[in-house]
mmCIF file of C-alpha atoms in Angstrom:
data_model
loop_
_atom_site.group_PDB
_atom_site.id
_atom_site.type_symbol
_atom_site.label_atom_id
_atom_site.label_comp_id
_atom_site.label_asym_id
_atom_site.label_seq_id
_atom_site.Cartn_x
_atom_site.Cartn_y
_atom_site.Cartn_z
ATOM 1 C CA MET M 111 -20.101 -18.120 25.496
ATOM 2 C CA SER M 112 -21.725 -21.367 26.630
ATOM 3 C CA LYS M 113 -20.112 -24.789 26.302
ATOM 4 C CA LYS M 114 -22.979 -25.765 24.014
ATOM 5 C CA ALA M 115 -22.029 -22.939 21.633
ATOM 6 C CA ASP M 116 -18.327 -23.832 21.896
ATOM 7 C CA LYS M 117 -18.871 -27.174 20.172
ATOM 8 C CA TYR M 118 -19.741 -25.362 16.950
ATOM 9 C CA LEU M 119 -16.407 -23.481 16.896
ATOM 10 C CA SER M 120 -13.322 -24.491 14.949
ATOM 11 C CA THR M 121 -10.384 -24.430 17.359
ATOM 12 C CA THR M 122 -7.943 -24.517 14.429
ATOM 13 C CA LEU M 123 -9.508 -21.406 12.915
ATOM 14 C CA LEU M 124 -9.462 -19.645 16.270
ATOM 15 C CA LYS M 125 -5.763 -20.403 16.618
ATOM 16 C CA GLY M 126 -5.144 -19.286 13.032
ATOM 17 C CA MET M 127 -6.821 -15.948 13.683
ATOM 18 C CA LYS M 128 -4.471 -15.450 16.627
ATOM 19 C CA ILE M 129 -1.613 -15.585 14.115
ATOM 20 C CA ILE M 130 -3.198 -12.946 11.871
ATOM 21 C CA ALA M 131 -4.209 -10.731 14.799
ATOM 22 C CA ALA M 132 -0.656 -10.706 16.164
ATOM 23 C CA PHE M 133 0.602 -8.384 13.427
ATOM 24 C CA SER M 134 0.275 -4.633 13.851
ATOM 25 C CA THR M 135 1.911 -1.371 12.810
ATOM 26 C CA GLU M 136 4.099 -1.517 15.920
ATOM 27 C CA LYS M 137 5.101 -5.146 15.296
ATOM 28 C CA GLN M 138 5.344 -6.081 11.612
ATOM 29 C CA LEU M 139 7.910 -8.882 11.901
ATOM 30 C CA PHE M 140 7.907 -12.001 14.097
ATOM 31 C CA THR M 141 10.326 -14.853 14.537
ATOM 32 C CA LEU M 142 8.663 -18.199 15.187
ATOM 33 C CA SER M 143 9.569 -17.975 18.875
ATOM 34 C CA GLU M 144 8.159 -14.432 19.163
ATOM 35 C CA LEU M 145 4.964 -15.498 17.435
ATOM 36 C CA ALA M 146 4.556 -18.390 19.843
ATOM 37 C CA VAL M 147 5.019 -16.138 22.870
ATOM 38 C CA HIS M 148 2.675 -13.452 21.510
ATOM 39 C CA THR M 149 -0.146 -15.897 20.652
ATOM 40 C CA GLY M 150 0.309 -18.308 23.529
ATOM 41 C CA LEU M 151 0.515 -21.207 21.077
ATOM 42 C CA ASP M 152 3.289 -23.783 20.961
ATOM 43 C CA LYS M 153 5.973 -23.399 18.270
ATOM 44 C CA ALA M 154 4.857 -26.465 16.313
ATOM 45 C CA THR M 155 1.287 -25.129 16.023
ATOM 46 C CA CYS M 156 2.531 -21.644 15.111
ATOM 47 C CA SER M 157 4.808 -23.078 12.435
ATOM 48 C CA ARG M 158 2.034 -25.209 10.912
ATOM 49 C CA LEU M 159 -0.508 -22.356 10.873
ATOM 50 C CA ALA M 160 1.944 -19.707 9.663
ATOM 51 C CA ASN M 161 3.116 -21.926 6.801
ATOM 52 C CA THR M 162 -0.497 -22.582 5.851
ATOM 53 C CA PHE M 163 -1.053 -18.819 5.612
ATOM 54 C CA ILE M 164 2.161 -18.542 3.547
ATOM 55 C CA HIS M 165 0.778 -21.169 1.165
ATOM 56 C CA LEU M 166 -2.442 -19.141 0.872
ATOM 57 C CA GLY M 167 -0.502 -15.926 0.273
ATOM 58 C CA TYR M 168 -1.626 -14.111 3.408
ATOM 59 C CA VAL M 169 1.680 -14.320 5.290
ATOM 60 C CA GLY M 170 5.254 -14.016 4.031
ATOM 61 C CA ARG M 171 8.681 -14.885 5.425
ATOM 62 C CA ASP M 172 11.747 -12.782 4.725
ATOM 63 C CA GLU M 173 15.399 -13.750 4.280
ATOM 64 C CA ASN M 174 15.883 -13.594 8.062
ATOM 65 C CA LYS M 175 13.083 -16.149 8.498
ATOM 66 C CA LYS M 176 10.772 -13.597 10.080
ATOM 67 C CA PHE M 177 7.051 -13.772 9.361
ATOM 68 C CA TYR M 178 5.093 -10.755 8.121
ATOM 69 C CA LEU M 179 1.531 -10.089 7.005
ATOM 70 C CA GLU M 180 1.043 -9.868 3.231
ATOM 71 C CA PRO M 181 -1.291 -7.172 1.827
ATOM 72 C CA ARG M 182 -3.078 -10.029 0.047
ATOM 73 C CA ILE M 183 -5.028 -10.259 3.321
ATOM 74 C CA LEU M 184 -6.960 -7.269 1.949
ATOM 75 C CA ARG M 185 -8.551 -9.578 -0.612
ATOM 76 C CA LEU M 186 -10.574 -11.113 2.236
ATOM 77 C CA GLY M 187 -12.185 -7.754 2.816
ATOM 78 C CA PHE M 188 -12.135 -6.286 -0.678
ATOM 79 C CA ALA M 189 -15.894 -6.537 -1.100
ATOM 80 C CA TYR M 190 -16.251 -4.593 2.135
ATOM 81 C CA LEU M 191 -13.515 -2.144 1.166
ATOM 82 C CA ASN M 192 -15.236 -1.477 -2.137
ATOM 83 C CA GLY M 193 -18.285 -0.231 -0.237
ATOM 84 C CA SER M 194 -16.577 0.935 2.917
ATOM 85 C CA GLU M 195 -16.209 4.364 4.428
ATOM 86 C CA LEU M 196 -12.902 4.995 2.657
ATOM 87 C CA ARG M 197 -14.189 4.434 -0.866
ATOM 88 C CA ASN M 198 -17.566 6.059 -0.205
ATOM 89 C CA VAL M 199 -15.929 9.143 1.286
ATOM 90 C CA ALA M 200 -13.133 9.352 -1.259
ATOM 91 C CA GLU M 201 -15.143 8.794 -4.420
ATOM 92 C CA LYS M 202 -17.071 12.060 -4.520
ATOM 93 C CA HIS M 203 -14.075 14.154 -3.462
ATOM 94 C CA LEU M 204 -11.694 12.539 -5.946
ATOM 95 C CA ARG M 205 -14.162 12.708 -8.814
ATOM 96 C CA LYS M 206 -14.850 16.393 -8.120
ATOM 97 C CA LEU M 207 -11.156 17.316 -7.935
ATOM 98 C CA SER M 208 -10.317 15.166 -10.969
ATOM 99 C CA ILE M 209 -12.872 17.055 -13.057
ATOM 100 C CA GLU M 210 -11.751 20.442 -11.725
ATOM 101 C CA LEU M 211 -8.072 19.769 -12.425
ATOM 102 C CA GLY M 212 -8.611 17.909 -15.682
ATOM 103 C CA TYR M 213 -6.464 14.932 -14.663
ATOM 104 C CA THR M 214 -7.398 11.256 -14.238
ATOM 105 C CA ALA M 215 -7.557 10.247 -10.557
ATOM 106 C CA ASN M 216 -6.837 6.802 -9.102
ATOM 107 C CA MET M 217 -6.990 5.280 -5.642
ATOM 108 C CA ALA M 218 -5.175 2.004 -4.954
ATOM 109 C CA VAL M 219 -4.152 -0.408 -2.208
ATOM 110 C CA LEU M 220 -1.097 -2.659 -2.067
ATOM 111 C CA ASP M 221 -1.558 -6.295 -3.103
ATOM 112 C CA ASP M 222 1.765 -8.019 -2.440
ATOM 113 C CA THR M 223 4.072 -6.847 -5.272
ATOM 114 C CA GLU M 224 1.296 -5.034 -7.140
ATOM 115 C CA ILE M 225 -1.228 -2.275 -6.585
ATOM 116 C CA LEU M 226 -4.950 -2.875 -6.928
ATOM 117 C CA ILE M 227 -6.975 0.021 -8.360
ATOM 118 C CA ILE M 228 -10.123 0.420 -6.233
ATOM 119 C CA PHE M 229 -11.321 3.732 -7.694
ATOM 120 C CA ARG M 230 -10.670 5.537 -10.978
ATOM 121 C CA ASN M 231 -12.118 8.660 -12.551
ATOM 122 C CA GLU M 232 -10.804 8.902 -16.078
ATOM 123 C CA ILE M 233 -10.463 12.192 -17.929
ATOM 124 C CA GLY M 234 -10.115 11.651 -21.672
ATOM 125 C CA LYS M 235 -8.756 8.553 -23.412
ATOM 126 C CA THR M 236 -5.125 9.509 -23.841
ATOM 127 C CA LEU M 237 -3.408 6.484 -22.271
ATOM 128 C CA ARG M 238 -2.252 3.576 -24.402
ATOM 129 C CA ARG M 239 -2.782 1.020 -21.642
ATOM 130 C CA VAL M 240 -6.262 0.030 -20.476
ATOM 131 C CA ILE M 241 -6.519 0.764 -16.760
ATOM 132 C CA ASP M 242 -9.719 0.518 -14.737
ATOM 133 C CA GLN M 243 -11.024 -0.388 -11.294
ATOM 134 C CA GLY M 244 -9.914 -3.872 -10.318
ATOM 135 C CA VAL M 245 -6.793 -3.741 -12.498
ATOM 136 C CA THR M 246 -3.430 -4.552 -10.910
ATOM 137 C CA LEU M 247 -0.181 -2.810 -11.815
ATOM 138 C CA PRO M 248 3.409 -3.395 -10.668
ATOM 139 C CA ALA M 249 4.122 -1.498 -7.460
ATOM 140 C CA TYR M 250 7.832 -0.879 -8.040
ATOM 141 C CA CYS M 251 7.374 1.380 -11.077
ATOM 142 C CA THR M 252 4.133 3.244 -10.252
ATOM 143 C CA SER M 253 3.761 6.336 -8.091
ATOM 144 C CA GLN M 254 1.037 4.785 -5.909
ATOM 145 C CA GLY M 255 3.015 1.585 -5.484
ATOM 146 C CA LYS M 256 6.107 3.444 -4.353
ATOM 147 C CA VAL M 257 4.117 5.470 -1.843
ATOM 148 C CA LEU M 258 2.598 2.302 -0.378
ATOM 149 C CA LEU M 259 5.947 0.498 -0.294
ATOM 150 C CA SER M 260 7.713 3.467 1.292
ATOM 151 C CA TYR M 261 5.689 3.121 4.514
ATOM 152 C CA LEU M 262 6.525 -0.553 4.967
ATOM 153 C CA HIS M 263 9.496 -1.722 6.978
ATOM 154 C CA PRO M 264 12.484 -1.471 4.562
ATOM 155 C CA SER M 265 13.159 -5.211 4.693
ATOM 156 C CA LEU M 266 9.559 -5.914 3.608
ATOM 157 C CA ALA M 267 9.715 -3.347 0.818
ATOM 158 C CA LEU M 268 13.008 -4.823 -0.416
ATOM 159 C CA ASP M 269 11.547 -8.329 -0.302
ATOM 160 C CA LYS M 270 8.627 -7.221 -2.467
ATOM 161 C CA PHE M 271 10.982 -5.531 -4.920
ATOM 162 C CA ARG M 272 13.057 -8.692 -5.237
ATOM 163 C CA ARG M 273 9.950 -10.817 -5.817
ATOM 164 C CA SER M 274 8.575 -8.460 -8.462
ATOM 165 C CA ASP M 275 8.744 -9.246 -12.147
ATOM 166 C CA ILE M 276 11.413 -6.595 -12.699
ATOM 167 C CA ARG M 277 11.520 -5.348 -16.246
ATOM 168 C CA LYS M 278 12.596 -2.107 -17.859
ATOM 169 C CA TYR M 279 9.290 -0.839 -19.246
ATOM 170 C CA THR M 280 10.999 2.407 -20.307
ATOM 171 C CA GLU M 281 14.473 3.886 -20.017
ATOM 172 C CA ASN M 282 13.255 5.608 -16.820
ATOM 173 C CA THR M 283 12.241 2.409 -14.983
ATOM 174 C CA ILE M 284 14.286 1.893 -11.827
ATOM 175 C CA CYS M 285 15.535 -1.693 -11.732
ATOM 176 C CA THR M 286 18.379 -1.630 -9.194
ATOM 177 C CA GLU M 287 17.850 -2.307 -5.480
ATOM 178 C CA ASP M 288 19.970 0.496 -4.045
ATOM 179 C CA THR M 289 18.452 3.187 -6.266
ATOM 180 C CA PHE M 290 14.945 1.907 -5.576
ATOM 181 C CA MET M 291 15.393 1.814 -1.792
ATOM 182 C CA ASP M 292 16.936 5.307 -1.819
ATOM 183 C CA GLU M 293 13.895 6.572 -3.688
ATOM 184 C CA LEU M 294 11.505 4.979 -1.179
ATOM 185 C CA GLU M 295 13.342 6.748 1.632
ATOM 186 C CA ASN M 296 13.017 10.087 -0.178
ATOM 187 C CA ILE M 297 9.319 9.487 -0.846
ATOM 188 C CA ARG M 298 8.679 8.742 2.824
ATOM 189 C CA LYS M 299 10.491 11.934 3.853
ATOM 190 C CA GLN M 300 8.784 14.236 1.335
ATOM 191 C CA GLY M 301 5.335 12.621 1.564
ATOM 192 C CA TYR M 302 4.670 12.075 -2.143
ATOM 193 C CA SER M 303 5.961 10.238 -5.207
ATOM 194 C CA ILE M 304 6.390 11.228 -8.838
ATOM 195 C CA CYS M 305 6.797 8.521 -11.483
ATOM 196 C CA ASP M 306 8.049 10.066 -14.702
ATOM 197 C CA GLN M 307 7.217 7.671 -17.542
ATOM 198 C CA GLU M 308 8.503 4.637 -15.623
ATOM 199 C CA TYR M 309 5.674 2.292 -16.567
ATOM 200 C CA ASP M 310 4.647 3.772 -19.906
ATOM 201 C CA TYR M 311 5.986 6.596 -22.060
ATOM 202 C CA SER M 312 2.464 7.953 -22.547
ATOM 203 C CA PHE M 313 1.961 9.139 -18.960
ATOM 204 C CA SER M 314 3.499 10.190 -15.663
ATOM 205 C CA SER M 315 1.803 10.476 -12.272
ATOM 206 C CA VAL M 316 2.046 11.951 -8.801
ATOM 207 C CA ALA M 317 0.782 10.125 -5.704
ATOM 208 C CA ALA M 318 0.412 10.683 -1.955
ATOM 209 C CA PRO M 319 -0.667 8.463 0.980
ATOM 210 C CA ILE M 320 -3.976 8.129 2.836
ATOM 211 C CA PHE M 321 -3.677 7.291 6.557
ATOM 212 C CA ASP M 322 -6.353 5.761 8.765
ATOM 213 C CA HIS M 323 -7.205 6.528 12.392
ATOM 214 C CA LYS M 324 -4.263 4.421 13.570
ATOM 215 C CA GLY M 325 -1.820 6.269 11.346
ATOM 216 C CA ASP M 326 -1.425 3.349 8.945
ATOM 217 C CA ASN M 327 -0.939 4.014 5.242
ATOM 218 C CA VAL M 328 -4.018 2.213 3.886
ATOM 219 C CA ALA M 329 -4.199 3.548 0.330
ATOM 220 C CA ALA M 330 -2.667 6.007 -2.117
ATOM 221 C CA VAL M 331 -4.166 8.535 -4.509
ATOM 222 C CA SER M 332 -2.582 9.487 -7.816
ATOM 223 C CA PHE M 333 -3.261 11.937 -10.602
ATOM 224 C CA VAL M 334 -2.092 11.079 -14.102
ATOM 225 C CA TYR M 335 -0.726 13.604 -16.600
ATOM 226 C CA GLN M 336 0.996 13.677 -19.967
ATOM 227 C CA PRO M 337 4.586 14.782 -19.288
ATOM 228 C CA GLN M 338 4.961 16.697 -22.546
ATOM 229 C CA SER M 339 1.953 18.902 -21.806
ATOM 230 C CA ILE M 340 2.686 20.115 -18.265
ATOM 231 C CA THR M 341 5.021 22.846 -17.018
ATOM 232 C CA GLU M 342 7.075 22.567 -13.827
ATOM 233 C CA ASP M 343 4.806 25.126 -12.144
ATOM 234 C CA LYS M 344 1.687 23.127 -13.027
ATOM 235 C CA LYS M 345 3.368 19.915 -11.881
ATOM 236 C CA GLN M 346 4.166 21.457 -8.503
ATOM 237 C CA LYS M 347 0.581 22.663 -8.170
ATOM 238 C CA LEU M 348 -0.592 19.126 -8.932
ATOM 239 C CA VAL M 349 1.737 17.779 -6.240
ATOM 240 C CA ASN M 350 0.242 20.266 -3.770
ATOM 241 C CA ASN M 351 -3.307 19.343 -4.808
ATOM 242 C CA THR M 352 -2.546 15.631 -4.385
ATOM 243 C CA ILE M 353 -1.090 16.117 -0.915
ATOM 244 C CA GLU M 354 -4.020 18.296 0.151
ATOM 245 C CA ILE M 355 -6.703 15.858 -1.030
ATOM 246 C CA THR M 356 -5.018 12.891 0.667
ATOM 247 C CA LYS M 357 -4.659 14.878 3.891
ATOM 248 C CA HIS M 358 -8.361 15.721 3.694
ATOM 249 C CA LEU M 359 -9.367 12.116 3.018
ATOM 250 C CA SER M 360 -7.142 10.934 5.869
ATOM 251 C CA PHE M 361 -8.867 13.412 8.173
ATOM 252 C CA LEU M 362 -12.300 12.221 7.055
ATOM 253 C CA ILE M 363 -11.522 8.611 8.000
ATOM 254 C CA GLY M 364 -10.181 9.588 11.412
ATOM 255 C CA TYR M 365 -6.481 10.355 11.010
ATOM 256 C CA ASN M 366 -5.093 12.921 13.448
ATOM 257 C CA PRO M 367 -1.374 13.729 12.968
ATOM 258 C CA GLU M 368 -1.055 14.974 16.539
ATOM 259 C CA ASP M 369 -2.365 11.684 17.934
ATOM 260 C CA ASN M 370 0.135 9.747 15.830
ATOM 261 C CA ILE M 371 3.208 11.949 16.123
ATOM 262 C CA THR M 372 4.844 9.793 18.814
ATOM 263 C CA ARG M 373 4.411 6.642 16.745
ATOM 264 C CA LYS M 374 5.697 8.372 13.620
ATOM 265 C CA ILE M 375 8.845 9.558 15.391
ATOM 266 C CA SER M 376 9.366 6.009 16.648
ATOM 267 C CA ASP M 377 8.901 4.652 13.111
ATOM 268 C CA LEU M 378 11.463 7.052 11.684
ATOM 269 C CA GLN M 379 13.978 5.944 14.297
ATOM 270 C CA VAL M 380 13.374 2.312 13.407
ATOM 271 C CA PHE M 381 13.566 2.996 9.665
ATOM 272 C CA ALA M 382 16.764 5.079 9.974
#
Protein backbone atom coordinates (compact mmCIF):
# COMPACT_ATOMS: atom_id res chain seq x y z
CA MET A 1 0.00 0.00 0.00
CA SER A 2 1.33 3.44 -0.92
CA LYS A 3 2.12 6.17 1.61
CA LYS A 4 -0.57 8.28 -0.05
CA ALA A 5 -3.16 5.60 0.75
CA ASP A 6 -1.80 5.20 4.29
CA LYS A 7 -2.89 8.72 5.25
CA TYR A 8 -6.53 7.67 4.92
CA LEU A 9 -6.13 4.83 7.45
CA SER A 10 -6.99 5.00 11.13
CA THR A 11 -3.99 3.71 13.07
CA THR A 12 -6.14 3.34 16.20
CA LEU A 13 -8.59 1.10 14.36
CA LEU A 14 -5.76 -0.96 12.90
CA LYS A 15 -4.35 -1.49 16.38
CA GLY A 16 -7.82 -2.32 17.72
CA MET A 17 -8.30 -4.98 15.06
CA LYS A 18 -5.03 -6.56 16.18
CA ILE A 19 -6.67 -7.07 19.58
CA ILE A 20 -9.72 -8.77 18.07
CA ALA A 21 -7.66 -10.86 15.65
CA ALA A 22 -5.48 -12.20 18.48
CA PHE A 23 -8.23 -14.47 19.80
CA SER A 24 -8.67 -17.93 18.33
CA THR A 25 -9.91 -21.40 19.23
CA GLU A 26 -6.39 -22.34 20.33
CA LYS A 27 -5.99 -19.18 22.44
CA GLN A 28 -9.23 -17.96 24.03
CA LEU A 29 -7.75 -16.20 27.06
CA PHE A 30 -5.03 -13.52 27.27
CA THR A 31 -3.43 -11.68 30.14
CA LEU A 32 -2.55 -8.08 29.36
CA SER A 33 1.12 -9.01 29.01
CA GLU A 34 0.32 -11.91 26.65
CA LEU A 35 -1.90 -9.67 24.56
CA ALA A 36 0.87 -7.10 24.26
CA VAL A 37 3.39 -9.72 23.15
CA HIS A 38 0.97 -11.32 20.67
CA THR A 39 -0.05 -8.01 19.04
CA GLY A 40 3.28 -6.23 19.26
CA LEU A 41 1.60 -3.29 20.99
CA ASP A 42 2.71 -1.76 24.28
CA LYS A 43 0.75 -2.68 27.43
CA ALA A 44 -0.76 0.79 27.85
CA THR A 45 -2.19 0.73 24.31
CA CYS A 46 -3.46 -2.84 24.75
CA SER A 47 -5.13 -1.93 28.03
CA ARG A 48 -6.83 1.15 26.55
CA LEU A 49 -8.08 -0.70 23.45
CA ALA A 50 -9.15 -3.84 25.31
CA ASN A 51 -11.12 -1.81 27.86
CA THR A 52 -12.79 0.10 25.03
CA PHE A 53 -13.92 -3.23 23.55
CA ILE A 54 -15.13 -4.29 27.02
CA HIS A 55 -17.19 -1.10 27.21
CA LEU A 56 -18.69 -1.93 23.80
CA GLY A 57 -19.42 -5.50 24.85
CA TYR A 58 -17.11 -7.21 22.38
CA VAL A 59 -14.45 -8.30 24.89
CA GLY A 60 -14.81 -9.60 28.44
CA ARG A 61 -12.46 -10.06 31.39
CA ASP A 62 -12.78 -12.95 33.81
CA GLU A 63 -12.10 -13.18 37.54
CA ASN A 64 -8.43 -13.92 36.80
CA LYS A 65 -8.20 -10.66 34.83
CA LYS A 66 -7.79 -12.49 31.54
CA PHE A 67 -9.37 -11.03 28.41
CA TYR A 68 -11.65 -13.09 26.15
CA LEU A 69 -13.73 -12.42 23.05
CA GLU A 70 -17.47 -12.04 23.68
CA PRO A 71 -19.93 -13.64 21.23
CA ARG A 72 -21.48 -10.18 20.93
CA ILE A 73 -18.82 -9.71 18.23
CA LEU A 74 -21.21 -11.73 16.05
CA ARG A 75 -23.56 -8.74 16.01
CA LEU A 76 -21.06 -6.98 13.73
CA GLY A 77 -21.60 -9.67 11.15
CA PHE A 78 -25.19 -10.66 11.84
CA ALA A 79 -26.48 -9.16 8.61
CA TYR A 80 -23.90 -11.24 6.77
CA LEU A 81 -24.63 -14.32 8.87
CA ASN A 82 -28.33 -14.00 8.11
CA GLY A 83 -27.55 -14.40 4.41
CA SER A 84 -24.37 -16.41 4.70
CA GLU A 85 -23.54 -19.93 3.62
CA LEU A 86 -24.52 -21.39 7.00
CA ARG A 87 -28.06 -20.04 7.04
CA ASN A 88 -28.61 -20.54 3.31
CA VAL A 89 -27.42 -24.14 3.49
CA ALA A 90 -29.17 -24.95 6.75
CA GLU A 91 -32.55 -23.41 6.02
CA LYS A 92 -33.80 -25.83 3.38
CA HIS A 93 -32.47 -28.89 5.21
CA LEU A 94 -33.90 -27.86 8.58
CA ARG A 95 -37.27 -26.89 7.15
CA LYS A 96 -37.53 -30.20 5.28
CA LEU A 97 -36.62 -32.29 8.34
CA SER A 98 -38.84 -30.20 10.62
CA ILE A 99 -41.84 -30.90 8.39
CA GLU A 100 -40.99 -34.59 8.07
CA LEU A 101 -40.60 -35.08 11.82
CA GLY A 102 -43.44 -32.78 12.83
CA TYR A 103 -41.33 -30.80 15.31
CA THR A 104 -40.41 -27.10 15.35
CA ALA A 105 -36.76 -26.52 14.38
CA ASN A 106 -34.51 -23.69 15.56
CA MET A 107 -30.96 -22.62 14.80
CA ALA A 108 -29.19 -20.21 17.17
CA VAL A 109 -25.84 -18.60 17.94
CA LEU A 110 -24.49 -17.49 21.32
CA ASP A 111 -24.84 -13.81 22.22
CA ASP A 112 -23.03 -13.35 25.53
CA THR A 113 -25.38 -14.87 28.16
CA GLU A 114 -28.21 -15.45 25.69
CA ILE A 115 -28.87 -17.29 22.45
CA LEU A 116 -30.01 -15.47 19.32
CA ILE A 117 -32.46 -17.37 17.10
CA ILE A 118 -31.31 -16.97 13.48
CA PHE A 119 -33.67 -19.52 11.90
CA ARG A 120 -36.98 -21.04 12.98
CA ASN A 121 -39.47 -23.32 11.26
CA GLU A 122 -42.53 -23.57 13.46
CA ILE A 123 -44.86 -26.55 13.41
CA GLY A 124 -48.21 -25.72 15.00
CA LYS A 125 -48.89 -23.05 17.63
CA THR A 126 -48.58 -25.08 20.80
CA LEU A 127 -46.05 -22.98 22.74
CA ARG A 128 -47.19 -20.38 25.24
CA ARG A 129 -44.19 -18.13 24.64
CA VAL A 130 -43.75 -16.20 21.39
CA ILE A 131 -40.45 -17.24 19.84
CA ASP A 132 -39.28 -16.20 16.38
CA GLN A 133 -36.16 -15.33 14.40
CA GLY A 134 -34.25 -12.53 16.09
CA VAL A 135 -35.56 -13.42 19.56
CA THR A 136 -33.05 -13.93 22.38
CA LEU A 137 -33.45 -16.52 25.13
CA PRO A 138 -31.35 -17.27 28.22
CA ALA A 139 -28.52 -19.65 27.37
CA TYR A 140 -28.27 -21.37 30.76
CA CYS A 141 -31.72 -22.99 30.63
CA THR A 142 -32.13 -23.78 26.90
CA SER A 143 -30.80 -26.82 25.05
CA GLN A 144 -29.10 -24.73 22.34
CA GLY A 145 -27.56 -22.42 24.91
CA LYS A 146 -26.09 -25.30 26.87
CA VAL A 147 -24.62 -26.84 23.74
CA LEU A 148 -22.97 -23.55 22.80
CA LEU A 149 -21.69 -22.95 26.33
CA SER A 150 -20.35 -26.49 26.63
CA TYR A 151 -17.73 -25.89 23.92
CA LEU A 152 -16.35 -22.76 25.57
CA HIS A 153 -13.47 -22.86 28.00
CA PRO A 154 -15.06 -23.79 31.38
CA SER A 155 -14.00 -20.51 33.00
CA LEU A 156 -15.79 -18.56 30.23
CA ALA A 157 -18.91 -20.69 30.50
CA LEU A 158 -18.96 -20.24 34.29
CA ASP A 159 -18.50 -16.48 33.90
CA LYS A 160 -21.51 -16.32 31.58
CA PHE A 161 -23.58 -18.39 33.99
CA ARG A 162 -22.72 -16.06 36.86
CA ARG A 163 -23.61 -12.99 34.79
CA SER A 164 -26.94 -14.45 33.68
CA ASP A 165 -30.23 -13.34 35.16
CA ILE A 166 -30.62 -16.63 37.02
CA ARG A 167 -34.21 -17.42 37.84
CA LYS A 168 -36.12 -20.63 38.40
CA TYR A 169 -38.52 -20.59 35.45
CA THR A 170 -39.76 -24.06 36.42
CA GLU A 171 -38.92 -26.61 39.09
CA ASN A 172 -36.54 -28.21 36.54
CA THR A 173 -34.41 -25.09 35.95
CA ILE A 174 -30.80 -25.63 37.01
CA CYS A 175 -29.67 -22.68 39.12
CA THR A 176 -26.57 -23.96 40.94
CA GLU A 177 -23.05 -23.58 39.53
CA ASP A 178 -21.73 -27.07 40.25
CA THR A 179 -24.76 -28.84 38.78
CA PHE A 180 -24.73 -26.58 35.73
CA MET A 181 -21.01 -27.08 35.03
CA ASP A 182 -21.36 -30.86 35.47
CA GLU A 183 -24.15 -30.84 32.91
CA LEU A 184 -22.05 -28.86 30.41
CA GLU A 185 -19.29 -31.44 30.75
CA ASN A 186 -21.76 -34.26 30.07
CA ILE A 187 -23.20 -32.42 27.06
CA ARG A 188 -19.73 -31.94 25.58
CA LYS A 189 -18.95 -35.64 26.04
CA GLN A 190 -22.23 -36.96 24.60
CA GLY A 191 -22.55 -34.35 21.83
CA TYR A 192 -26.11 -33.19 22.49
CA SER A 193 -28.32 -31.53 25.10
CA ILE A 194 -31.85 -32.17 26.31
CA CYS A 195 -33.70 -29.46 28.23
CA ASP A 196 -36.75 -30.94 29.91
CA GLN A 197 -39.16 -28.10 30.68
CA GLU A 198 -36.40 -25.89 32.12
CA TYR A 199 -37.53 -22.66 30.47
CA ASP A 200 -41.25 -23.33 30.13
CA TYR A 201 -43.52 -26.16 31.21
CA SER A 202 -45.14 -26.24 27.77
CA PHE A 203 -42.11 -27.60 25.90
CA SER A 204 -38.82 -29.47 26.02
CA SER A 205 -36.09 -29.58 23.37
CA VAL A 206 -33.05 -31.45 22.14
CA ALA A 207 -30.06 -29.68 20.56
CA ALA A 208 -26.72 -30.52 18.94
CA PRO A 209 -23.76 -28.42 17.69
CA ILE A 210 -22.76 -27.25 14.21
CA PHE A 211 -18.99 -26.99 13.60
CA ASP A 212 -17.26 -24.94 10.92
CA HIS A 213 -14.19 -25.81 8.84
CA LYS A 214 -11.92 -24.92 11.75
CA GLY A 215 -13.79 -27.19 14.14
CA ASP A 216 -15.37 -24.30 16.03
CA ASN A 217 -18.89 -24.65 17.40
CA VAL A 218 -20.57 -21.81 15.50
CA ALA A 219 -24.25 -22.59 16.04
CA ALA A 220 -26.69 -25.11 17.48
CA VAL A 221 -29.84 -26.72 16.13
CA SER A 222 -32.77 -27.74 18.31
CA PHE A 223 -36.08 -29.50 17.84
CA VAL A 224 -38.92 -28.67 20.20
CA TYR A 225 -41.46 -31.19 21.49
CA GLN A 226 -44.23 -31.43 24.06
CA PRO A 227 -42.91 -33.71 26.82
CA GLN A 228 -46.29 -35.25 27.61
CA SER A 229 -46.80 -36.43 24.03
CA ILE A 230 -43.51 -38.22 23.29
CA THR A 231 -42.30 -41.69 24.29
CA GLU A 232 -38.71 -42.46 25.28
CA ASP A 233 -38.20 -44.32 21.99
CA LYS A 234 -39.41 -41.33 19.97
CA LYS A 235 -37.25 -38.99 22.05
CA GLN A 236 -34.17 -41.09 21.33
CA LYS A 237 -35.00 -41.10 17.63
CA LEU A 238 -35.29 -37.31 17.77
CA VAL A 239 -31.89 -37.11 19.46
CA ASN A 240 -30.43 -39.25 16.66
CA ASN A 241 -32.11 -37.11 14.00
CA THR A 242 -30.76 -33.92 15.60
CA ILE A 243 -27.21 -35.25 15.74
CA GLU A 244 -27.38 -36.47 12.14
CA ILE A 245 -28.67 -33.17 10.73
CA THR A 246 -26.04 -31.13 12.58
CA LYS A 247 -23.30 -33.49 11.39
CA HIS A 248 -24.59 -33.05 7.84
CA LEU A 249 -24.75 -29.26 8.13
CA SER A 250 -21.25 -29.21 9.63
CA PHE A 251 -20.00 -31.24 6.67
CA LEU A 252 -21.68 -28.88 4.21
CA ILE A 253 -19.86 -25.85 5.64
CA GLY A 254 -16.49 -27.60 5.56
CA TYR A 255 -16.10 -29.47 8.85
CA ASN A 256 -13.97 -32.62 8.66
CA PRO A 257 -13.66 -34.53 11.97
CA GLU A 258 -10.45 -36.21 10.85
CA ASP A 259 -8.79 -32.86 10.15
CA ASN A 260 -9.76 -31.61 13.60
CA ILE A 261 -9.16 -34.71 15.70
CA THR A 262 -5.77 -33.53 16.98
CA ARG A 263 -7.19 -30.19 18.09
CA LYS A 264 -10.18 -31.87 19.72
CA ILE A 265 -7.96 -34.21 21.73
CA SER A 266 -5.92 -31.20 22.81
CA ASP A 267 -9.11 -29.36 23.83
CA LEU A 268 -10.30 -32.28 25.93
CA GLN A 269 -6.98 -32.36 27.75
CA VAL A 270 -7.23 -28.65 28.48
CA PHE A 271 -10.86 -28.92 29.59
CA ALA A 272 -10.20 -31.95 31.83
